[in-house]
PDB file of C-alpha atoms and ligand atoms in Angstrom:
ATOM      1  CA  MET A1343       0.000   0.000   0.000  1.00  0.00           C
ATOM      2  CA  SER A1344       1.180   3.579  -0.669  1.00  0.00           C
ATOM      3  CA  GLU A1345       2.111   5.642   2.375  1.00  0.00           C
ATOM      4  CA  GLN A1346      -0.399   7.656   4.387  1.00  0.00           C
ATOM      5  CA  ARG A1347      -1.126  11.193   3.201  1.00  0.00           C
ATOM      6  CA  ILE A1348      -2.355  13.550   5.924  1.00  0.00           C
ATOM      7  CA  LEU A1349      -3.933  16.952   5.288  1.00  0.00           C
ATOM      8  CA  ILE A1350      -4.658  19.380   8.137  1.00  0.00           C
ATOM      9  CA  LEU A1351      -7.097  22.213   7.443  1.00  0.00           C
ATOM     10  CA  LEU A1352      -6.880  24.993  10.053  1.00  0.00           C
ATOM     11  CA  GLY A1353      -8.818  28.229  10.425  1.00  0.00           C
ATOM     12  CA  PRO A1354     -11.246  30.135  12.644  1.00  0.00           C
ATOM     13  CA  PRO A1355     -14.935  29.229  13.133  1.00  0.00           C
ATOM     14  CA  GLY A1356     -16.825  29.795   9.880  1.00  0.00           C
ATOM     15  CA  ALA A1357     -13.680  30.104   7.743  1.00  0.00           C
ATOM     16  CA  GLY A1358     -14.913  27.437   5.324  1.00  0.00           C
ATOM     17  CA  LYS A1359     -13.037  24.393   6.674  1.00  0.00           C
ATOM     18  CA  GLY A1360     -16.044  22.067   6.355  1.00  0.00           C
ATOM     19  CA  THR A1361     -17.024  23.426   2.926  1.00  0.00           C
ATOM     20  CA  GLN A1362     -13.529  22.955   1.523  1.00  0.00           C
ATOM     21  CA  ALA A1363     -12.693  19.746   3.397  1.00  0.00           C
ATOM     22  CA  SER A1364     -15.633  17.871   1.922  1.00  0.00           C
ATOM     23  CA  ARG A1365     -14.661  18.997  -1.602  1.00  0.00           C
ATOM     24  CA  LEU A1366     -10.996  18.158  -1.055  1.00  0.00           C
ATOM     25  CA  ALA A1367     -11.818  14.790   0.469  1.00  0.00           C
ATOM     26  CA  ALA A1368     -13.960  13.856  -2.549  1.00  0.00           C
ATOM     27  CA  HIS A1369     -11.318  15.136  -4.968  1.00  0.00           C
ATOM     28  CA  LEU A1370      -8.425  13.317  -3.291  1.00  0.00           C
ATOM     29  CA  GLY A1371     -10.344  10.179  -2.257  1.00  0.00           C
ATOM     30  CA  LEU A1372      -9.484  10.663   1.439  1.00  0.00           C
ATOM     31  CA  PRO A1373     -11.872  10.403   4.413  1.00  0.00           C
ATOM     32  CA  HIS A1374     -12.954  13.760   5.885  1.00  0.00           C
ATOM     33  CA  VAL A1375     -12.432  13.627   9.645  1.00  0.00           C
ATOM     34  CA  ALA A1376     -14.009  16.602  11.453  1.00  0.00           C
ATOM     35  CA  THR A1377     -13.945  16.624  15.255  1.00  0.00           C
ATOM     36  CA  GLY A1378     -16.951  19.007  15.413  1.00  0.00           C
ATOM     37  CA  ASP A1379     -18.980  16.625  13.194  1.00  0.00           C
ATOM     38  CA  LEU A1380     -17.913  13.644  15.336  1.00  0.00           C
ATOM     39  CA  PHE A1381     -19.079  15.431  18.500  1.00  0.00           C
ATOM     40  CA  ARG A1382     -22.390  16.416  16.846  1.00  0.00           C
ATOM     41  CA  GLU A1383     -22.942  12.765  15.812  1.00  0.00           C
ATOM     42  CA  ASN A1384     -22.293  11.678  19.394  1.00  0.00           C
ATOM     43  CA  LEU A1385     -24.711  14.338  20.638  1.00  0.00           C
ATOM     44  CA  SER A1386     -27.507  13.299  18.295  1.00  0.00           C
ATOM     45  CA  GLN A1387     -26.982   9.626  19.199  1.00  0.00           C
ATOM     46  CA  GLY A1388     -27.067  10.522  22.925  1.00  0.00           C
ATOM     47  CA  THR A1389     -23.735   8.827  23.736  1.00  0.00           C
ATOM     48  CA  ALA A1390     -21.843   9.477  26.995  1.00  0.00           C
ATOM     49  CA  LEU A1391     -19.184  11.357  25.002  1.00  0.00           C
ATOM     50  CA  GLY A1392     -21.867  13.542  23.411  1.00  0.00           C
ATOM     51  CA  GLN A1393     -23.291  14.326  26.864  1.00  0.00           C
ATOM     52  CA  ARG A1394     -19.851  15.350  28.153  1.00  0.00           C
ATOM     53  CA  ALA A1395     -19.140  17.556  25.103  1.00  0.00           C
ATOM     54  CA  LYS A1396     -22.584  19.234  24.989  1.00  0.00           C
ATOM     55  CA  SER A1397     -22.180  22.127  27.441  1.00  0.00           C
ATOM     56  CA  PHE A1398     -18.745  23.061  26.073  1.00  0.00           C
ATOM     57  CA  MET A1399     -20.006  23.141  22.488  1.00  0.00           C
ATOM     58  CA  GLU A1400     -23.198  25.044  23.217  1.00  0.00           C
ATOM     59  CA  SER A1401     -21.317  27.762  25.110  1.00  0.00           C
ATOM     60  CA  GLY A1402     -18.627  28.072  22.424  1.00  0.00           C
ATOM     61  CA  LYS A1403     -15.803  26.647  24.582  1.00  0.00           C
ATOM     62  CA  LEU A1404     -13.389  23.921  23.545  1.00  0.00           C
ATOM     63  CA  VAL A1405     -14.045  20.355  24.619  1.00  0.00           C
ATOM     64  CA  PRO A1406     -11.196  19.220  26.970  1.00  0.00           C
ATOM     65  CA  ASP A1407      -8.136  17.872  25.123  1.00  0.00           C
ATOM     66  CA  GLU A1408      -8.268  14.357  26.584  1.00  0.00           C
ATOM     67  CA  LEU A1409     -11.815  13.752  25.253  1.00  0.00           C
ATOM     68  CA  VAL A1410     -10.893  15.118  21.813  1.00  0.00           C
ATOM     69  CA  LEU A1411      -7.651  13.141  21.522  1.00  0.00           C
ATOM     70  CA  GLU A1412      -9.208   9.828  22.477  1.00  0.00           C
ATOM     71  CA  MET A1413     -12.073  10.267  20.016  1.00  0.00           C
ATOM     72  CA  LEU A1414      -9.833  11.482  17.169  1.00  0.00           C
ATOM     73  CA  PHE A1415      -7.125   8.832  17.493  1.00  0.00           C
ATOM     74  CA  ASP A1416      -9.808   6.144  17.668  1.00  0.00           C
ATOM     75  CA  ARG A1417     -11.363   7.506  14.453  1.00  0.00           C
ATOM     76  CA  VAL A1418      -8.113   7.692  12.457  1.00  0.00           C
ATOM     77  CA  SER A1419      -7.199   4.155  13.505  1.00  0.00           C
ATOM     78  CA  ARG A1420     -10.089   2.757  11.452  1.00  0.00           C
ATOM     79  CA  PRO A1421      -9.341   0.944   8.191  1.00  0.00           C
ATOM     80  CA  ASP A1422     -10.683   3.707   5.918  1.00  0.00           C
ATOM     81  CA  CYS A1423      -7.873   5.986   7.180  1.00  0.00           C
ATOM     82  CA  ALA A1424      -5.115   3.509   6.295  1.00  0.00           C
ATOM     83  CA  GLY A1425      -4.207   5.475   3.138  1.00  0.00           C
ATOM     84  CA  GLY A1426      -4.459   8.864   4.848  1.00  0.00           C
ATOM     85  CA  TYR A1427      -7.129  11.366   5.873  1.00  0.00           C
ATOM     86  CA  LEU A1428      -8.094  15.026   5.966  1.00  0.00           C
ATOM     87  CA  LEU A1429      -8.449  16.712   9.364  1.00  0.00           C
ATOM     88  CA  ASP A1430     -10.972  19.555   9.833  1.00  0.00           C
ATOM     89  CA  GLY A1431     -11.167  21.347  13.198  1.00  0.00           C
ATOM     90  CA  PHE A1432      -8.285  19.415  14.742  1.00  0.00           C
ATOM     91  CA  PRO A1433      -5.818  20.257  16.195  1.00  0.00           C
ATOM     92  CA  ARG A1434      -7.116  23.286  18.069  1.00  0.00           C
ATOM     93  CA  THR A1435      -4.724  23.695  21.018  1.00  0.00           C
ATOM     94  CA  LEU A1436      -0.966  23.347  21.477  1.00  0.00           C
ATOM     95  CA  PRO A1437      -1.277  20.035  23.399  1.00  0.00           C
ATOM     96  CA  GLN A1438      -3.453  18.630  20.560  1.00  0.00           C
ATOM     97  CA  ALA A1439      -0.877  19.741  17.960  1.00  0.00           C
ATOM     98  CA  GLU A1440       1.984  18.220  19.933  1.00  0.00           C
ATOM     99  CA  ALA A1441       0.143  14.906  20.334  1.00  0.00           C
ATOM    100  CA  LEU A1442      -0.590  14.857  16.602  1.00  0.00           C
ATOM    101  CA  THR A1443       2.990  15.728  15.594  1.00  0.00           C
ATOM    102  CA  GLU A1444       4.243  12.864  17.763  1.00  0.00           C
ATOM    103  CA  ARG A1445       1.796  10.446  16.199  1.00  0.00           C
ATOM    104  CA  LEU A1446       2.530  11.536  12.621  1.00  0.00           C
ATOM    105  CA  ALA A1447       6.338  11.637  12.887  1.00  0.00           C
ATOM    106  CA  GLY A1448       7.875  10.706   9.526  1.00  0.00           C
ATOM    107  CA  LEU A1449       4.600  10.833   7.552  1.00  0.00           C
ATOM    108  CA  SER A1450       3.763  13.129   4.655  1.00  0.00           C
ATOM    109  CA  VAL A1451       1.717  16.016   6.137  1.00  0.00           C
ATOM    110  CA  SER A1452       0.317  19.180   4.499  1.00  0.00           C
ATOM    111  CA  THR A1453      -0.918  21.923   6.847  1.00  0.00           C
ATOM    112  CA  LEU A1454      -3.155  24.587   5.304  1.00  0.00           C
ATOM    113  CA  SER A1455      -4.704  27.562   7.086  1.00  0.00           C
ATOM    114  CA  LEU A1456      -7.759  29.492   5.840  1.00  0.00           C
ATOM    115  CA  GLU A1457      -7.525  33.182   6.760  1.00  0.00           C
ATOM    116  CA  VAL A1458     -10.734  35.226   7.119  1.00  0.00           C
ATOM    117  CA  PRO A1459     -11.250  38.401   9.247  1.00  0.00           C
ATOM    118  CA  ASP A1460     -13.589  38.207  12.251  1.00  0.00           C
ATOM    119  CA  ASP A1461     -16.362  40.466  10.900  1.00  0.00           C
ATOM    120  CA  GLN A1462     -16.924  38.152   7.920  1.00  0.00           C
ATOM    121  CA  LEU A1463     -16.892  35.075  10.168  1.00  0.00           C
ATOM    122  CA  VAL A1464     -19.884  36.207  12.230  1.00  0.00           C
ATOM    123  CA  GLU A1465     -21.842  36.801   9.002  1.00  0.00           C
ATOM    124  CA  ARG A1466     -20.894  33.384   7.612  1.00  0.00           C
ATOM    125  CA  ALA A1467     -21.784  31.465  10.760  1.00  0.00           C
ATOM    126  CA  SER A1468     -25.046  33.288  11.390  1.00  0.00           C
ATOM    127  CA  GLY A1469     -26.299  32.496   7.856  1.00  0.00           C
ATOM    128  CA  ARG A1470     -25.127  28.881   7.791  1.00  0.00           C
ATOM    129  CA  LEU A1471     -27.665  26.134   7.035  1.00  0.00           C
ATOM    130  CA  LEU A1472     -26.725  22.478   7.477  1.00  0.00           C
ATOM    131  CA  CYS A1473     -28.368  19.342   6.129  1.00  0.00           C
ATOM    132  CA  LYS A1474     -29.698  16.920   8.766  1.00  0.00           C
ATOM    133  CA  SER A1475     -29.148  13.953   6.474  1.00  0.00           C
ATOM    134  CA  CYS A1476     -25.830  14.474   4.656  1.00  0.00           C
ATOM    135  CA  SER A1477     -24.109  17.400   6.464  1.00  0.00           C
ATOM    136  CA  ASN A1478     -23.979  19.420   3.221  1.00  0.00           C
ATOM    137  CA  ILE A1479     -23.341  23.117   4.027  1.00  0.00           C
ATOM    138  CA  HIS A1480     -25.411  25.983   2.605  1.00  0.00           C
ATOM    139  CA  HIS A1481     -25.528  29.690   3.453  1.00  0.00           C
ATOM    140  CA  ALA A1482     -28.693  31.785   3.381  1.00  0.00           C
ATOM    141  CA  THR A1483     -26.952  34.479   1.273  1.00  0.00           C
ATOM    142  CA  PHE A1484     -23.670  33.064  -0.084  1.00  0.00           C
ATOM    143  CA  SER A1485     -24.853  29.611  -1.199  1.00  0.00           C
ATOM    144  CA  PRO A1486     -28.636  29.496  -0.817  1.00  0.00           C
ATOM    145  CA  PRO A1487     -30.483  26.230  -1.436  1.00  0.00           C
ATOM    146  CA  ARG A1488     -32.615  26.054  -4.620  1.00  0.00           C
ATOM    147  CA  VAL A1489     -35.678  25.337  -2.474  1.00  0.00           C
ATOM    148  CA  ALA A1490     -35.892  27.096   0.925  1.00  0.00           C
ATOM    149  CA  GLY A1491     -35.142  24.733   3.802  1.00  0.00           C
ATOM    150  CA  VAL A1492     -34.167  21.813   1.536  1.00  0.00           C
ATOM    151  CA  CYS A1493     -30.640  20.454   0.875  1.00  0.00           C
ATOM    152  CA  ASP A1494     -29.563  20.683  -2.783  1.00  0.00           C
ATOM    153  CA  ALA A1495     -27.444  17.541  -2.490  1.00  0.00           C
ATOM    154  CA  CYS A1496     -29.958  15.082  -1.012  1.00  0.00           C
ATOM    155  CA  GLY A1497     -33.321  16.781  -0.419  1.00  0.00           C
ATOM    156  CA  GLY A1498     -32.818  16.575   3.365  1.00  0.00           C
ATOM    157  CA  GLU A1499     -34.048  19.140   5.875  1.00  0.00           C
ATOM    158  CA  LEU A1500     -31.793  22.151   6.612  1.00  0.00           C
ATOM    159  CA  TYR A1501     -31.191  23.399  10.167  1.00  0.00           C
ATOM    160  CA  ARG A1502     -29.092  25.989  12.037  1.00  0.00           C
ATOM    161  CA  ARG A1503     -26.392  24.968  14.506  1.00  0.00           C
ATOM    162  CA  LYS A1504     -27.119  26.031  18.103  1.00  0.00           C
ATOM    163  CA  ASP A1505     -23.628  27.493  18.409  1.00  0.00           C
ATOM    164  CA  ASP A1506     -24.208  29.744  15.351  1.00  0.00           C
ATOM    165  CA  ASP A1507     -26.137  32.210  17.486  1.00  0.00           C
ATOM    166  CA  PRO A1508     -24.122  35.484  17.127  1.00  0.00           C
ATOM    167  CA  ALA A1509     -23.289  35.691  20.868  1.00  0.00           C
ATOM    168  CA  VAL A1510     -21.882  32.131  20.823  1.00  0.00           C
ATOM    169  CA  VAL A1511     -20.014  32.817  17.570  1.00  0.00           C
ATOM    170  CA  ARG A1512     -18.305  35.782  19.257  1.00  0.00           C
ATOM    171  CA  GLU A1513     -17.280  33.514  22.151  1.00  0.00           C
ATOM    172  CA  ARG A1514     -15.957  30.894  19.680  1.00  0.00           C
ATOM    173  CA  LEU A1515     -13.911  33.624  17.989  1.00  0.00           C
ATOM    174  CA  ALA A1516     -12.481  34.771  21.344  1.00  0.00           C
ATOM    175  CA  VAL A1517     -11.558  31.164  22.154  1.00  0.00           C
ATOM    176  CA  PHE A1518      -9.969  30.826  18.707  1.00  0.00           C
ATOM    177  CA  HIS A1519      -7.745  33.878  19.223  1.00  0.00           C
ATOM    178  CA  GLU A1520      -6.783  32.828  22.733  1.00  0.00           C
ATOM    179  CA  GLN A1521      -6.183  29.079  22.294  1.00  0.00           C
ATOM    180  CA  THR A1522      -5.985  28.172  18.601  1.00  0.00           C
ATOM    181  CA  GLN A1523      -4.100  31.087  17.034  1.00  0.00           C
ATOM    182  CA  PRO A1524      -0.988  30.378  19.202  1.00  0.00           C
ATOM    183  CA  MET A1525      -1.078  26.805  17.881  1.00  0.00           C
ATOM    184  CA  ILE A1526      -1.284  28.055  14.265  1.00  0.00           C
ATOM    185  CA  ASP A1527       1.720  30.282  15.047  1.00  0.00           C
ATOM    186  CA  TYR A1528       3.511  27.119  16.250  1.00  0.00           C
ATOM    187  CA  TYR A1529       3.030  25.497  12.815  1.00  0.00           C
ATOM    188  CA  ALA A1530       4.092  28.739  11.115  1.00  0.00           C
ATOM    189  CA  ARG A1531       7.319  28.878  13.166  1.00  0.00           C
ATOM    190  CA  GLN A1532       8.121  25.346  12.018  1.00  0.00           C
ATOM    191  CA  GLY A1533       7.867  26.634   8.446  1.00  0.00           C
ATOM    192  CA  SER A1534       5.263  23.998   7.614  1.00  0.00           C
ATOM    193  CA  LEU A1535       2.166  26.167   7.150  1.00  0.00           C
ATOM    194  CA  GLU A1536       0.500  27.292   3.924  1.00  0.00           C
ATOM    195  CA  SER A1537      -1.828  30.288   4.414  1.00  0.00           C
ATOM    196  CA  ILE A1538      -4.766  30.662   2.033  1.00  0.00           C
ATOM    197  CA  ASP A1539      -6.967  33.735   1.527  1.00  0.00           C
ATOM    198  CA  GLY A1540     -10.338  32.381   2.676  1.00  0.00           C
ATOM    199  CA  THR A1541     -12.238  35.537   1.675  1.00  0.00           C
ATOM    200  CA  GLN A1542     -12.279  34.471  -1.991  1.00  0.00           C
ATOM    201  CA  SER A1543     -15.265  32.659  -3.502  1.00  0.00           C
ATOM    202  CA  PRO A1544     -15.551  28.971  -2.502  1.00  0.00           C
ATOM    203  CA  ASP A1545     -14.370  27.907  -5.996  1.00  0.00           C
ATOM    204  CA  ASP A1546     -11.325  30.180  -5.814  1.00  0.00           C
ATOM    205  CA  VAL A1547     -10.451  28.993  -2.296  1.00  0.00           C
ATOM    206  CA  PHE A1548     -10.658  25.406  -3.558  1.00  0.00           C
ATOM    207  CA  ALA A1549      -8.391  26.201  -6.522  1.00  0.00           C
ATOM    208  CA  SER A1550      -5.871  27.909  -4.184  1.00  0.00           C
ATOM    209  CA  LEU A1551      -5.844  24.887  -1.881  1.00  0.00           C
ATOM    210  CA  LEU A1552      -5.234  22.496  -4.773  1.00  0.00           C
ATOM    211  CA  ALA A1553      -2.453  24.703  -6.158  1.00  0.00           C
ATOM    212  CA  ARG A1554      -0.677  24.744  -2.767  1.00  0.00           C
ATOM    213  CA  LEU A1555      -1.079  20.990  -2.394  1.00  0.00           C
ATOM    214  CA  ASP A1556       0.377  20.353  -5.861  1.00  0.00           C
ATOM    215  CA  ALA A1557       3.306  22.673  -5.106  1.00  0.00           C
ATOM    216  CA  GLY A1558       3.839  20.928  -1.743  1.00  0.00           C
ATOM    217  CA  THR A1559       3.751  17.460  -3.305  1.00  0.00           C
ATOM    218  CA  SER A1560       6.436  18.295  -5.817  1.00  0.00           C
ATOM    219  CA  ALA A1561       8.577  19.888  -3.081  1.00  0.00           C
ATOM    220  CA  GLY A1562       8.190  16.891  -0.722  1.00  0.00           C
ATOM    221  CA  GLY A1563       7.045  17.685   2.849  1.00  0.00           C
ATOM    222  CA  ARG A1564       7.435  15.565   5.933  1.00  0.00           C
ATOM    223  CA  ALA A1565       6.383  15.941   9.538  1.00  0.00           C
TER     224      ALA A1565
HETATM  225  P1  AP5 B2630     -16.489  22.806  14.629  1.00  0.00           P
HETATM  226  O1  AP5 B2630     -17.655  22.093  14.126  1.00  0.00           O
HETATM  227  O2  AP5 B2630     -15.138  22.389  14.192  1.00  0.00           O
HETATM  228  O3  AP5 B2630     -16.690  24.336  14.357  1.00  0.00           O
HETATM  229  P2  AP5 B2630     -15.678  25.516  13.990  1.00  0.00           P
HETATM  230  O4  AP5 B2630     -14.226  25.255  13.956  1.00  0.00           O
HETATM  231  O5  AP5 B2630     -16.090  26.588  14.915  1.00  0.00           O
HETATM  232  O6  AP5 B2630     -15.887  25.780  12.518  1.00  0.00           O
HETATM  233  P3  AP5 B2630     -17.226  25.793  11.760  1.00  0.00           P
HETATM  234  O7  AP5 B2630     -17.679  24.415  11.486  1.00  0.00           O
HETATM  235  O8  AP5 B2630     -18.165  26.724  12.457  1.00  0.00           O
HETATM  236  O9  AP5 B2630     -16.785  26.547  10.425  1.00  0.00           O
HETATM  237  P4  AP5 B2630     -16.097  25.988   9.126  1.00  0.00           P
HETATM  238  O10 AP5 B2630     -14.720  26.568   9.056  1.00  0.00           O
HETATM  239  O11 AP5 B2630     -16.231  24.522   8.989  1.00  0.00           O
HETATM  240  O12 AP5 B2630     -16.964  26.752   8.031  1.00  0.00           O
HETATM  241  P5  AP5 B2630     -18.089  26.207   6.992  1.00  0.00           P
HETATM  242  O13 AP5 B2630     -17.420  25.521   5.859  1.00  0.00           O
HETATM  243  O14 AP5 B2630     -19.179  25.513   7.701  1.00  0.00           O
HETATM  244  O15 AP5 B2630     -16.491  22.762  16.209  1.00  0.00           O
HETATM  245  C1  AP5 B2630     -17.665  22.996  16.951  1.00  0.00           C
HETATM  246  C2  AP5 B2630     -17.389  22.843  18.434  1.00  0.00           C
HETATM  247  O16 AP5 B2630     -16.952  21.493  18.711  1.00  0.00           O
HETATM  248  C3  AP5 B2630     -16.263  23.725  18.990  1.00  0.00           C
HETATM  249  O17 AP5 B2630     -16.722  25.008  19.340  1.00  0.00           O
HETATM  250  C4  AP5 B2630     -15.819  22.900  20.217  1.00  0.00           C
HETATM  251  O18 AP5 B2630     -16.716  23.045  21.272  1.00  0.00           O
HETATM  252  C5  AP5 B2630     -15.918  21.465  19.696  1.00  0.00           C
HETATM  253  N1  AP5 B2630     -14.664  20.997  19.070  1.00  0.00           N
HETATM  254  C6  AP5 B2630     -14.516  20.591  17.766  1.00  0.00           C
HETATM  255  N2  AP5 B2630     -13.236  20.244  17.531  1.00  0.00           N
HETATM  256  C7  AP5 B2630     -12.564  20.442  18.705  1.00  0.00           C
HETATM  257  C8  AP5 B2630     -11.202  20.280  19.090  1.00  0.00           C
HETATM  258  N3  AP5 B2630     -10.267  19.840  18.221  1.00  0.00           N
HETATM  259  N4  AP5 B2630     -10.852  20.595  20.353  1.00  0.00           N
HETATM  260  C9  AP5 B2630     -11.769  21.014  21.255  1.00  0.00           C
HETATM  261  N5  AP5 B2630     -13.079  21.201  20.957  1.00  0.00           N
HETATM  262  C10 AP5 B2630     -13.474  20.916  19.690  1.00  0.00           C
HETATM  263  O19 AP5 B2630     -18.606  27.627   6.432  1.00  0.00           O
HETATM  264  C11 AP5 B2630     -19.337  28.527   7.272  1.00  0.00           C
HETATM  265  C12 AP5 B2630     -20.427  29.228   6.443  1.00  0.00           C
HETATM  266  O20 AP5 B2630     -19.805  30.076   5.488  1.00  0.00           O
HETATM  267  C13 AP5 B2630     -21.320  28.260   5.632  1.00  0.00           C
HETATM  268  O21 AP5 B2630     -22.632  28.724   5.617  1.00  0.00           O
HETATM  269  C14 AP5 B2630     -20.714  28.299   4.217  1.00  0.00           C
HETATM  270  O22 AP5 B2630     -21.703  28.075   3.223  1.00  0.00           O
HETATM  271  C15 AP5 B2630     -20.165  29.715   4.150  1.00  0.00           C
HETATM  272  N6  AP5 B2630     -18.945  29.800   3.345  1.00  0.00           N
HETATM  273  C16 AP5 B2630     -17.922  28.890   3.289  1.00  0.00           C
HETATM  274  N7  AP5 B2630     -16.951  29.309   2.460  1.00  0.00           N
HETATM  275  C17 AP5 B2630     -17.361  30.527   1.985  1.00  0.00           C
HETATM  276  C18 AP5 B2630     -16.770  31.482   1.089  1.00  0.00           C
HETATM  277  N8  AP5 B2630     -15.584  31.277   0.506  1.00  0.00           N
HETATM  278  N9  AP5 B2630     -17.480  32.614   0.841  1.00  0.00           N
HETATM  279  C19 AP5 B2630     -18.698  32.836   1.417  1.00  0.00           C
HETATM  280  N10 AP5 B2630     -19.290  31.971   2.274  1.00  0.00           N
HETATM  281  C20 AP5 B2630     -18.626  30.833   2.559  1.00  0.00           C
HETATM  282 MG1   MG B2631     -17.034  23.003  10.182  1.00  0.00          MG
HETATM  283 ZN1   ZN B2632     -28.222  16.745   2.317  1.00  0.00          ZN
END
């Protein structure tokens, strides 16, 4: 089997990580592993993990590292990740990044960061509409569904995330600047970070990501 290829997509809440990660995953044939989606699945299934994560998520705080790490490492140990995977929303703190770096030592890793200013992030999150059935992401203004309330991809019902309330989005942004930005700076200091202008249209962001990945592949790139 060919070696594992790992992609890490970083960026603030609402930057477009989920939108781009699902396109990239389909394009590259890699599983899309999103810690936020995994927690939301646990919540909707009423698992013990979902119960423990609930209050943190609904108030816009980070779920404690030990819960995240156990869930994430369990997920990427499954057979579908044997050829690699794309991480969305992880890592988010310095201890998470250090644990991941240790685990991925020697593997081929690309770390990409979507950059979007705070004022645009509140607007993106507050207009976001998600599909209950397939997790497809719409936006009331920027990518409206053809039929109101109905997912273009599968016909499922669209809903708003509880943590997309503007007050919670502002808390998530504060948490991002306090706990996640220092971790992004850690990747930047290692010289292993590609920054992408996330304010472009979704198609242009996707093209920029692919261009950086192609450039990175030809230049090599190891953890
Ligand atoms: P998570 O689900 O990861 O949320 P997040 O990081 O806050 O990011 P979002 O999902 O809100 O945004 P996104 O970047 O995916 O943007 P999207 O593509 O949807 O985490 C939720 C919670 O879980 C956390 O708060 C925490 O409690 C917990 N958690 C998760 N991981 C954790 C971890 N590792 N450690 C600890 N706790 C963790 O796009 C947003 C909107 O903008 C959409 O409507 C979209 O249509 C629109 N849009 C996208 N791109 C564009 C564009 N280019 N132009 C215009 N609109 C666009
Ligand atoms: Mg997301
Ligand atoms: Zn759908």
